[in-house]
Amino acid sequence: MKMSNRFTMTRIIFAPIFFLLYFIPIWTHCFVRESVFILIPLLAFGEFTDFLDGFFARRHNEVSDFGKLFDPFADVVLHLTTLCCFMLPGYDKTVNSGLISPIVFLLIMYREFGMTFVRMIATKKGIAIAARKGGKFKTVLYVVVGFYCLFLESLTRLDVLPASFTALKLVATVLSICAVVACYSSFLDYLVHFGSVFSGEASDTGKK
């Protein structure tokens, strides 16, 4: 496997590991404080691999159609996993009953599934859809939301709750809504620029 794809695979591997390490302290009430110092660097390195795979792909001339599909797929796996964690109640359910609305999570999940479908249709026609600026911006917002929510959950696990915690939770809500707006804006942008991949698909479907 190419070096760039190895870094991409890292995000897929880290996703379930993050999920388990996030919830084990909640399920067992053990390693609560220690989990903070594992989850933060784990998520940080997972997100950093998104830079590393692109860097090595360009440096070693490993840019490929497979990589253009594998990279966003790995992003989706990691980001949906982390957002799912923050949608559910945290360690202290009295202060963190869920930092992300289930509606927000569903909207983001539907968008990502929709974009995956578009990429599948494009691949069928020999077109590899690379990330556009709008897609990269929504990814940045996913990362911001993920780290911000992890920061808030870390405060509860370290038992450091500021008086403004309720206001801080409101910021998480605003950021997640911004992520929804950004992800659907970028989705429409992809549909506009790659709408040609659907030409003939509707009629083909009707023949089945």
PDB file of C-alpha atoms in Angstrom:
ATOM      1  CA  MET A   1       0.000   0.000   0.000  1.00  0.00           C
ATOM      2  CA  LYS A   2       1.260   3.460  -0.877  1.00  0.00           C
ATOM      3  CA  MET A   3       2.431   5.669   1.971  1.00  0.00           C
ATOM      4  CA  SER A   4      -0.324   8.219   1.340  1.00  0.00           C
ATOM      5  CA  ASN A   5      -3.011   5.530   1.464  1.00  0.00           C
ATOM      6  CA  ARG A   6      -1.571   4.186   4.701  1.00  0.00           C
ATOM      7  CA  PHE A   7      -2.177   7.538   6.345  1.00  0.00           C
ATOM      8  CA  THR A   8      -5.696   7.555   4.931  1.00  0.00           C
ATOM      9  CA  MET A   9      -6.306   4.075   6.324  1.00  0.00           C
ATOM     10  CA  THR A  10      -5.179   5.348   9.721  1.00  0.00           C
ATOM     11  CA  ARG A  11      -8.300   7.520   9.968  1.00  0.00           C
ATOM     12  CA  ILE A  12     -10.533   4.520   9.309  1.00  0.00           C
ATOM     13  CA  ILE A  13      -8.728   2.490  11.977  1.00  0.00           C
ATOM     14  CA  PHE A  14      -8.771   5.344  14.498  1.00  0.00           C
ATOM     15  CA  ALA A  15     -12.541   5.909  14.160  1.00  0.00           C
ATOM     16  CA  PRO A  16     -13.726   2.801  16.089  1.00  0.00           C
ATOM     17  CA  ILE A  17     -10.801   3.131  18.497  1.00  0.00           C
ATOM     18  CA  PHE A  18     -11.868   6.692  19.310  1.00  0.00           C
ATOM     19  CA  PHE A  19     -15.464   5.524  19.755  1.00  0.00           C
ATOM     20  CA  LEU A  20     -14.477   2.810  22.222  1.00  0.00           C
ATOM     21  CA  LEU A  21     -12.047   4.965  24.189  1.00  0.00           C
ATOM     22  CA  TYR A  22     -14.677   7.696  24.378  1.00  0.00           C
ATOM     23  CA  PHE A  23     -17.405   5.438  25.792  1.00  0.00           C
ATOM     24  CA  ILE A  24     -15.437   2.969  27.935  1.00  0.00           C
ATOM     25  CA  PRO A  25     -15.122   5.544  30.787  1.00  0.00           C
ATOM     26  CA  ILE A  26     -18.862   6.218  30.471  1.00  0.00           C
ATOM     27  CA  TRP A  27     -19.742   2.519  30.567  1.00  0.00           C
ATOM     28  CA  THR A  28     -17.273   1.500  33.280  1.00  0.00           C
ATOM     29  CA  HIS A  29     -16.620   4.751  35.207  1.00  0.00           C
ATOM     30  CA  CYS A  30     -12.928   3.912  34.989  1.00  0.00           C
ATOM     31  CA  PHE A  31     -10.051   5.893  33.447  1.00  0.00           C
ATOM     32  CA  VAL A  32     -12.263   8.979  33.236  1.00  0.00           C
ATOM     33  CA  ARG A  33      -9.561  11.619  33.617  1.00  0.00           C
ATOM     34  CA  GLU A  34      -6.960   9.543  31.802  1.00  0.00           C
ATOM     35  CA  SER A  35      -9.234   9.233  28.767  1.00  0.00           C
ATOM     36  CA  VAL A  36      -8.966  12.971  28.143  1.00  0.00           C
ATOM     37  CA  PHE A  37      -5.214  12.747  27.604  1.00  0.00           C
ATOM     38  CA  ILE A  38      -5.689   9.880  25.171  1.00  0.00           C
ATOM     39  CA  LEU A  39      -8.673  11.116  23.170  1.00  0.00           C
ATOM     40  CA  ILE A  40      -7.312  14.574  22.373  1.00  0.00           C
ATOM     41  CA  PRO A  41      -3.980  13.441  20.823  1.00  0.00           C
ATOM     42  CA  LEU A  42      -5.721  10.499  19.156  1.00  0.00           C
ATOM     43  CA  LEU A  43      -8.213  12.751  17.387  1.00  0.00           C
ATOM     44  CA  ALA A  44      -5.510  15.319  16.645  1.00  0.00           C
ATOM     45  CA  PHE A  45      -3.286  12.765  14.932  1.00  0.00           C
ATOM     46  CA  GLY A  46      -6.243  11.265  13.099  1.00  0.00           C
ATOM     47  CA  GLU A  47      -7.108  14.649  11.647  1.00  0.00           C
ATOM     48  CA  PHE A  48      -3.443  15.385  10.922  1.00  0.00           C
ATOM     49  CA  THR A  49      -3.247  12.322   8.699  1.00  0.00           C
ATOM     50  CA  ASP A  50      -5.606  14.149   6.327  1.00  0.00           C
ATOM     51  CA  PHE A  51      -2.719  16.543   5.681  1.00  0.00           C
ATOM     52  CA  LEU A  52      -0.102  13.801   5.621  1.00  0.00           C
ATOM     53  CA  ASP A  53      -1.818  11.667   2.980  1.00  0.00           C
ATOM     54  CA  GLY A  54      -2.099  14.619   0.613  1.00  0.00           C
ATOM     55  CA  PHE A  55       1.464  15.720   1.336  1.00  0.00           C
ATOM     56  CA  PHE A  56       2.981  12.324   0.581  1.00  0.00           C
ATOM     57  CA  ALA A  57       0.695  11.768  -2.407  1.00  0.00           C
ATOM     58  CA  ARG A  58       2.040  14.939  -4.027  1.00  0.00           C
ATOM     59  CA  ARG A  59       5.624  14.446  -2.874  1.00  0.00           C
ATOM     60  CA  HIS A  60       5.896  10.869  -4.159  1.00  0.00           C
ATOM     61  CA  ASN A  61       3.630  11.392  -7.149  1.00  0.00           C
ATOM     62  CA  GLU A  62       1.030   9.021  -5.679  1.00  0.00           C
ATOM     63  CA  VAL A  63      -2.033  11.073  -6.628  1.00  0.00           C
ATOM     64  CA  SER A  64      -4.574   8.639  -8.067  1.00  0.00           C
ATOM     65  CA  ASP A  65      -8.285   8.270  -8.726  1.00  0.00           C
ATOM     66  CA  PHE A  66      -8.393   5.683  -5.932  1.00  0.00           C
ATOM     67  CA  GLY A  67      -6.881   8.165  -3.496  1.00  0.00           C
ATOM     68  CA  LYS A  68      -9.417  10.818  -4.512  1.00  0.00           C
ATOM     69  CA  LEU A  69     -12.155   8.419  -3.416  1.00  0.00           C
ATOM     70  CA  PHE A  70     -10.400   6.799  -0.458  1.00  0.00           C
ATOM     71  CA  ASP A  71      -9.494  10.108   1.211  1.00  0.00           C
ATOM     72  CA  PRO A  72     -13.047  11.546   1.495  1.00  0.00           C
ATOM     73  CA  PHE A  73     -14.352   8.107   2.497  1.00  0.00           C
ATOM     74  CA  ALA A  74     -11.903   8.007   5.417  1.00  0.00           C
ATOM     75  CA  ASP A  75     -12.917  11.543   6.365  1.00  0.00           C
ATOM     76  CA  VAL A  76     -16.583  10.541   6.460  1.00  0.00           C
ATOM     77  CA  VAL A  77     -15.876   7.485   8.627  1.00  0.00           C
ATOM     78  CA  LEU A  78     -13.883   9.484  11.186  1.00  0.00           C
ATOM     79  CA  HIS A  79     -16.135  12.532  11.272  1.00  0.00           C
ATOM     80  CA  LEU A  80     -19.433  10.664  11.493  1.00  0.00           C
ATOM     81  CA  THR A  81     -17.960   8.546  14.288  1.00  0.00           C
ATOM     82  CA  THR A  82     -16.849  11.548  16.324  1.00  0.00           C
ATOM     83  CA  LEU A  83     -20.092  13.451  15.727  1.00  0.00           C
ATOM     84  CA  CYS A  84     -22.043  10.367  16.794  1.00  0.00           C
ATOM     85  CA  CYS A  85     -20.112  10.344  20.077  1.00  0.00           C
ATOM     86  CA  PHE A  86     -21.003  13.946  20.801  1.00  0.00           C
ATOM     87  CA  MET A  87     -24.649  13.427  19.902  1.00  0.00           C
ATOM     88  CA  LEU A  88     -24.983  10.933  22.775  1.00  0.00           C
ATOM     89  CA  PRO A  89     -24.861  11.761  26.506  1.00  0.00           C
ATOM     90  CA  GLY A  90     -21.398  12.274  27.935  1.00  0.00           C
ATOM     91  CA  TYR A  91     -19.817  11.095  31.166  1.00  0.00           C
ATOM     92  CA  ASP A  92     -21.785  13.547  33.316  1.00  0.00           C
ATOM     93  CA  LYS A  93     -25.279  13.313  31.852  1.00  0.00           C
ATOM     94  CA  THR A  94     -26.555  16.103  34.096  1.00  0.00           C
ATOM     95  CA  VAL A  95     -24.459  18.691  32.253  1.00  0.00           C
ATOM     96  CA  ASN A  96     -23.815  16.921  28.942  1.00  0.00           C
ATOM     97  CA  SER A  97     -26.915  15.170  27.646  1.00  0.00           C
ATOM     98  CA  GLY A  98     -25.589  15.511  24.112  1.00  0.00           C
ATOM     99  CA  LEU A  99     -23.696  18.388  22.537  1.00  0.00           C
ATOM    100  CA  ILE A 100     -24.984  17.838  18.992  1.00  0.00           C
ATOM    101  CA  SER A 101     -28.646  17.563  18.062  1.00  0.00           C
ATOM    102  CA  PRO A 102     -29.701  14.223  16.517  1.00  0.00           C
ATOM    103  CA  ILE A 103     -31.313  16.266  13.732  1.00  0.00           C
ATOM    104  CA  VAL A 104     -27.984  17.917  12.953  1.00  0.00           C
ATOM    105  CA  PHE A 105     -26.256  14.534  12.947  1.00  0.00           C
ATOM    106  CA  LEU A 106     -28.862  13.023  10.609  1.00  0.00           C
ATOM    107  CA  LEU A 107     -28.641  15.960   8.204  1.00  0.00           C
ATOM    108  CA  ILE A 108     -24.856  15.646   8.055  1.00  0.00           C
ATOM    109  CA  MET A 109     -25.067  11.875   7.636  1.00  0.00           C
ATOM    110  CA  TYR A 110     -27.623  12.205   4.810  1.00  0.00           C
ATOM    111  CA  ARG A 111     -25.391  14.728   3.061  1.00  0.00           C
ATOM    112  CA  GLU A 112     -22.360  12.483   3.295  1.00  0.00           C
ATOM    113  CA  PHE A 113     -24.303   9.471   2.019  1.00  0.00           C
ATOM    114  CA  GLY A 114     -25.620  11.618  -0.822  1.00  0.00           C
ATOM    115  CA  MET A 115     -22.120  12.752  -1.733  1.00  0.00           C
ATOM    116  CA  THR A 116     -20.902   9.147  -1.621  1.00  0.00           C
ATOM    117  CA  PHE A 117     -23.662   8.237  -4.077  1.00  0.00           C
ATOM    118  CA  VAL A 118     -22.592  11.053  -6.412  1.00  0.00           C
ATOM    119  CA  ARG A 119     -18.996   9.814  -6.298  1.00  0.00           C
ATOM    120  CA  MET A 120     -20.168   6.270  -7.074  1.00  0.00           C
ATOM    121  CA  ILE A 121     -22.084   7.450 -10.147  1.00  0.00           C
ATOM    122  CA  ALA A 122     -19.112   9.548 -11.248  1.00  0.00           C
ATOM    123  CA  THR A 123     -16.740   6.604 -10.807  1.00  0.00           C
ATOM    124  CA  LYS A 124     -19.013   4.477 -12.978  1.00  0.00           C
ATOM    125  CA  LYS A 125     -18.448   7.030 -15.743  1.00  0.00           C
ATOM    126  CA  GLY A 126     -14.703   7.202 -15.190  1.00  0.00           C
ATOM    127  CA  ILE A 127     -14.785  10.511 -13.300  1.00  0.00           C
ATOM    128  CA  ALA A 128     -12.991  10.923  -9.968  1.00  0.00           C
ATOM    129  CA  ILE A 129     -14.433  13.829  -8.009  1.00  0.00           C
ATOM    130  CA  ALA A 130     -11.696  15.541  -6.048  1.00  0.00           C
ATOM    131  CA  ALA A 131     -12.424  17.789  -3.064  1.00  0.00           C
ATOM    132  CA  ARG A 132     -13.458  21.342  -3.908  1.00  0.00           C
ATOM    133  CA  LYS A 133     -12.966  24.425  -1.749  1.00  0.00           C
ATOM    134  CA  GLY A 134     -16.477  24.213  -0.340  1.00  0.00           C
ATOM    135  CA  GLY A 135     -15.941  20.587   0.604  1.00  0.00           C
ATOM    136  CA  LYS A 136     -12.649  21.403   2.283  1.00  0.00           C
ATOM    137  CA  PHE A 137     -14.271  24.255   4.239  1.00  0.00           C
ATOM    138  CA  LYS A 138     -17.067  22.032   5.567  1.00  0.00           C
ATOM    139  CA  THR A 139     -14.404  19.502   6.585  1.00  0.00           C
ATOM    140  CA  VAL A 140     -12.654  22.225   8.568  1.00  0.00           C
ATOM    141  CA  LEU A 141     -15.949  22.977  10.300  1.00  0.00           C
ATOM    142  CA  TYR A 142     -16.419  19.279  11.111  1.00  0.00           C
ATOM    143  CA  VAL A 143     -12.977  19.304  12.704  1.00  0.00           C
ATOM    144  CA  VAL A 144     -13.723  22.479  14.666  1.00  0.00           C
ATOM    145  CA  VAL A 145     -17.015  21.059  15.937  1.00  0.00           C
ATOM    146  CA  GLY A 146     -15.336  17.782  16.880  1.00  0.00           C
ATOM    147  CA  PHE A 147     -12.516  19.364  18.856  1.00  0.00           C
ATOM    148  CA  TYR A 148     -14.797  21.906  20.503  1.00  0.00           C
ATOM    149  CA  CYS A 149     -17.196  19.208  21.670  1.00  0.00           C
ATOM    150  CA  LEU A 150     -14.284  17.105  22.881  1.00  0.00           C
ATOM    151  CA  PHE A 151     -13.059  20.144  24.806  1.00  0.00           C
ATOM    152  CA  LEU A 152     -16.417  20.503  26.553  1.00  0.00           C
ATOM    153  CA  GLU A 153     -16.617  16.795  27.363  1.00  0.00           C
ATOM    154  CA  SER A 154     -13.046  16.954  28.665  1.00  0.00           C
ATOM    155  CA  LEU A 155     -14.083  19.685  31.103  1.00  0.00           C
ATOM    156  CA  THR A 156     -16.726  17.401  32.580  1.00  0.00           C
ATOM    157  CA  ARG A 157     -14.311  14.468  32.857  1.00  0.00           C
ATOM    158  CA  LEU A 158     -11.694  16.630  34.550  1.00  0.00           C
ATOM    159  CA  ASP A 159     -14.424  18.078  36.777  1.00  0.00           C
ATOM    160  CA  VAL A 160     -13.602  21.607  35.673  1.00  0.00           C
ATOM    161  CA  LEU A 161     -16.974  23.168  34.929  1.00  0.00           C
ATOM    162  CA  PRO A 162     -17.026  26.950  34.439  1.00  0.00           C
ATOM    163  CA  ALA A 163     -20.162  28.875  35.321  1.00  0.00           C
ATOM    164  CA  SER A 164     -20.566  29.650  31.617  1.00  0.00           C
ATOM    165  CA  PHE A 165     -20.777  25.964  30.623  1.00  0.00           C
ATOM    166  CA  THR A 166     -24.359  26.371  29.396  1.00  0.00           C
ATOM    167  CA  ALA A 167     -23.267  29.215  27.137  1.00  0.00           C
ATOM    168  CA  LEU A 168     -20.359  27.126  25.888  1.00  0.00           C
ATOM    169  CA  LYS A 169     -22.811  24.369  24.952  1.00  0.00           C
ATOM    170  CA  LEU A 170     -24.799  26.931  22.971  1.00  0.00           C
ATOM    171  CA  VAL A 171     -21.649  27.716  20.982  1.00  0.00           C
ATOM    172  CA  ALA A 172     -21.415  24.009  20.104  1.00  0.00           C
ATOM    173  CA  THR A 173     -24.975  24.151  18.804  1.00  0.00           C
ATOM    174  CA  VAL A 174     -24.211  27.199  16.666  1.00  0.00           C
ATOM    175  CA  LEU A 175     -21.045  25.628  15.264  1.00  0.00           C
ATOM    176  CA  SER A 176     -22.857  22.401  14.388  1.00  0.00           C
ATOM    177  CA  ILE A 177     -25.600  24.341  12.582  1.00  0.00           C
ATOM    178  CA  CYS A 178     -22.921  26.226  10.641  1.00  0.00           C
ATOM    179  CA  ALA A 179     -21.436  22.855   9.684  1.00  0.00           C
ATOM    180  CA  VAL A 180     -24.822  21.745   8.326  1.00  0.00           C
ATOM    181  CA  VAL A 181     -25.178  24.923   6.253  1.00  0.00           C
ATOM    182  CA  ALA A 182     -21.627  24.531   4.922  1.00  0.00           C
ATOM    183  CA  CYS A 183     -22.001  20.846   4.062  1.00  0.00           C
ATOM    184  CA  TYR A 184     -25.213  21.366   2.081  1.00  0.00           C
ATOM    185  CA  SER A 185     -23.827  24.450   0.359  1.00  0.00           C
ATOM    186  CA  SER A 186     -20.817  22.430  -0.779  1.00  0.00           C
ATOM    187  CA  PHE A 187     -23.108  19.554  -1.798  1.00  0.00           C
ATOM    188  CA  LEU A 188     -25.058  21.879  -4.087  1.00  0.00           C
ATOM    189  CA  ASP A 189     -21.757  23.147  -5.463  1.00  0.00           C
ATOM    190  CA  TYR A 190     -20.741  19.575  -6.358  1.00  0.00           C
ATOM    191  CA  LEU A 191     -24.117  18.955  -7.990  1.00  0.00           C
ATOM    192  CA  VAL A 192     -23.751  22.098 -10.106  1.00  0.00           C
ATOM    193  CA  HIS A 193     -20.213  21.289 -11.264  1.00  0.00           C
ATOM    194  CA  PHE A 194     -20.682  17.547 -11.693  1.00  0.00           C
ATOM    195  CA  GLY A 195     -24.342  17.375 -12.592  1.00  0.00           C
ATOM    196  CA  SER A 196     -23.409  15.895 -15.945  1.00  0.00           C
ATOM    197  CA  VAL A 197     -22.605  12.564 -14.256  1.00  0.00           C
ATOM    198  CA  PHE A 198     -26.355  12.007 -13.867  1.00  0.00           C
ATOM    199  CA  SER A 199     -27.090  12.386 -17.574  1.00  0.00           C
ATOM    200  CA  GLY A 200     -28.794   9.214 -18.731  1.00  0.00           C
ATOM    201  CA  GLU A 201     -28.934   7.690 -15.242  1.00  0.00           C
ATOM    202  CA  ALA A 202     -32.631   8.473 -14.749  1.00  0.00           C
ATOM    203  CA  SER A 203     -33.594   6.779 -18.016  1.00  0.00           C
ATOM    204  CA  ASP A 204     -31.356   3.793 -17.250  1.00  0.00           C
ATOM    205  CA  THR A 205     -33.042   3.411 -13.862  1.00  0.00           C
ATOM    206  CA  GLY A 206     -36.444   3.433 -15.485  1.00  0.00           C
ATOM    207  CA  LYS A 207     -35.506   0.424 -17.610  1.00  0.00           C
ATOM    208  CA  LYS A 208     -34.736  -1.761 -14.602  1.00  0.00           C
TER     209      LYS A 208
END
